[in-house]
Amino acid sequence: MALLLDRRGDQIPVTEEVLKAAAGNRRNGKEVMALLLDRRGDQIPVTEEVVKAAAGNDGNGKEVMALLLDRSGGK
């Protein structure tokens, strides 16, 4: 993912669907979401659907949720 964003980041939109997939990823969700937030934090819409995906992630949803809250300033 980091390589893709490095090489083609300007051509890859970070959509709600991408964020939902990252937030719901039980194995690497925390790492993927951290990468997206680090690289594209200003373009990350924390929508209800993204929060639901994180909440439903029984692998590392708690950590993903904490990242979303930390990066959004708790809003």
PDB file of C-alpha atoms in Angstrom:
ATOM      1  CA  MET A   1       0.000   0.000   0.000  1.00  0.00           C
ATOM      2  CA  ALA A   2       2.823   2.410   0.864  1.00  0.00           C
ATOM      3  CA  LEU A   3       4.518   1.729  -2.460  1.00  0.00           C
ATOM      4  CA  LEU A   4       1.279   2.254  -4.348  1.00  0.00           C
ATOM      5  CA  LEU A   5       0.652   5.574  -2.606  1.00  0.00           C
ATOM      6  CA  ASP A   6       4.262   6.635  -3.175  1.00  0.00           C
ATOM      7  CA  ARG A   7       4.200   5.869  -6.877  1.00  0.00           C
ATOM      8  CA  ARG A   8       0.599   6.567  -7.854  1.00  0.00           C
ATOM      9  CA  GLY A   9      -0.861   8.420  -4.884  1.00  0.00           C
ATOM     10  CA  ASP A  10      -2.071  11.354  -6.925  1.00  0.00           C
ATOM     11  CA  GLN A  11      -4.090   8.964  -9.118  1.00  0.00           C
ATOM     12  CA  ILE A  12      -5.721   7.023  -6.295  1.00  0.00           C
ATOM     13  CA  PRO A  13      -8.777   8.555  -4.672  1.00  0.00           C
ATOM     14  CA  VAL A  14      -9.350   7.654  -1.045  1.00  0.00           C
ATOM     15  CA  THR A  15     -13.055   6.919  -1.199  1.00  0.00           C
ATOM     16  CA  GLU A  16     -15.422   5.900   1.546  1.00  0.00           C
ATOM     17  CA  GLU A  17     -15.285   2.353   0.164  1.00  0.00           C
ATOM     18  CA  VAL A  18     -11.488   2.264   0.528  1.00  0.00           C
ATOM     19  CA  LEU A  19     -11.770   3.557   4.089  1.00  0.00           C
ATOM     20  CA  LYS A  20     -14.467   1.038   4.989  1.00  0.00           C
ATOM     21  CA  ALA A  21     -12.289  -1.780   3.652  1.00  0.00           C
ATOM     22  CA  ALA A  22      -9.307  -0.540   5.655  1.00  0.00           C
ATOM     23  CA  ALA A  23     -11.333  -0.012   8.835  1.00  0.00           C
ATOM     24  CA  GLY A  24     -12.863  -3.471   8.572  1.00  0.00           C
ATOM     25  CA  ASN A  25      -9.619  -5.296   7.761  1.00  0.00           C
ATOM     26  CA  ARG A  26      -9.247  -7.719  10.675  1.00  0.00           C
ATOM     27  CA  ARG A  27      -5.620  -8.530  10.025  1.00  0.00           C
ATOM     28  CA  ASN A  28      -3.979  -5.219   9.048  1.00  0.00           C
ATOM     29  CA  GLY A  29      -6.674  -2.593   9.503  1.00  0.00           C
ATOM     30  CA  LYS A  30      -4.747  -0.562  12.037  1.00  0.00           C
ATOM     31  CA  GLU A  31      -1.626  -0.416   9.876  1.00  0.00           C
ATOM     32  CA  VAL A  32      -3.501   0.367   6.654  1.00  0.00           C
ATOM     33  CA  MET A  33      -5.608   3.062   8.304  1.00  0.00           C
ATOM     34  CA  ALA A  34      -2.509   4.602   9.913  1.00  0.00           C
ATOM     35  CA  LEU A  35      -0.822   4.707   6.513  1.00  0.00           C
ATOM     36  CA  LEU A  36      -3.839   6.326   4.850  1.00  0.00           C
ATOM     37  CA  LEU A  37      -4.146   8.861   7.651  1.00  0.00           C
ATOM     38  CA  ASP A  38      -0.434   9.661   7.535  1.00  0.00           C
ATOM     39  CA  ARG A  39      -0.363  10.081   3.755  1.00  0.00           C
ATOM     40  CA  ARG A  40      -3.838  11.465   3.083  1.00  0.00           C
ATOM     41  CA  GLY A  41      -5.188  12.593   6.455  1.00  0.00           C
ATOM     42  CA  ASP A  42      -6.595  15.791   5.013  1.00  0.00           C
ATOM     43  CA  GLN A  43      -8.697  13.746   2.569  1.00  0.00           C
ATOM     44  CA  ILE A  44     -10.049  11.168   5.019  1.00  0.00           C
ATOM     45  CA  PRO A  45     -13.783  11.560   5.604  1.00  0.00           C
ATOM     46  CA  VAL A  46     -14.680   9.802   8.853  1.00  0.00           C
ATOM     47  CA  THR A  47     -18.232   8.884   7.956  1.00  0.00           C
ATOM     48  CA  GLU A  48     -20.792   6.842   9.841  1.00  0.00           C
ATOM     49  CA  GLU A  49     -20.111   3.910   7.523  1.00  0.00           C
ATOM     50  CA  VAL A  50     -16.349   4.031   8.203  1.00  0.00           C
ATOM     51  CA  VAL A  51     -17.030   4.075  11.959  1.00  0.00           C
ATOM     52  CA  LYS A  52     -19.423   1.116  11.582  1.00  0.00           C
ATOM     53  CA  ALA A  53     -16.748  -0.823   9.688  1.00  0.00           C
ATOM     54  CA  ALA A  54     -14.231  -0.163  12.460  1.00  0.00           C
ATOM     55  CA  ALA A  55     -16.754  -1.082  15.155  1.00  0.00           C
ATOM     56  CA  GLY A  56     -17.513  -4.363  13.387  1.00  0.00           C
ATOM     57  CA  ASN A  57     -13.838  -5.267  13.125  1.00  0.00           C
ATOM     58  CA  ASP A  58     -13.309  -7.893  15.828  1.00  0.00           C
ATOM     59  CA  GLY A  59      -9.612  -8.193  14.966  1.00  0.00           C
ATOM     60  CA  ASN A  60      -8.318  -4.683  15.657  1.00  0.00           C
ATOM     61  CA  GLY A  61     -11.353  -2.440  15.440  1.00  0.00           C
ATOM     62  CA  LYS A  62     -10.632  -0.854  18.797  1.00  0.00           C
ATOM     63  CA  GLU A  63      -7.227   0.288  17.568  1.00  0.00           C
ATOM     64  CA  VAL A  64      -8.672   1.527  14.261  1.00  0.00           C
ATOM     65  CA  MET A  65     -11.342   3.467  16.124  1.00  0.00           C
ATOM     66  CA  ALA A  66      -8.682   5.023  18.383  1.00  0.00           C
ATOM     67  CA  LEU A  67      -6.692   6.096  15.301  1.00  0.00           C
ATOM     68  CA  LEU A  68      -9.755   7.692  13.732  1.00  0.00           C
ATOM     69  CA  LEU A  69     -10.573   9.557  16.933  1.00  0.00           C
ATOM     70  CA  ASP A  70      -6.983  10.663  17.506  1.00  0.00           C
ATOM     71  CA  ARG A  71      -6.509  11.909  13.968  1.00  0.00           C
ATOM     72  CA  SER A  72      -9.851  13.676  13.789  1.00  0.00           C
ATOM     73  CA  GLY A  73      -9.230  15.481  17.051  1.00  0.00           C
ATOM     74  CA  GLY A  74     -12.000  13.530  18.777  1.00  0.00           C
ATOM     75  CA  LYS A  75     -14.675  15.280  16.712  1.00  0.00           C
TER      76      LYS A  75
END
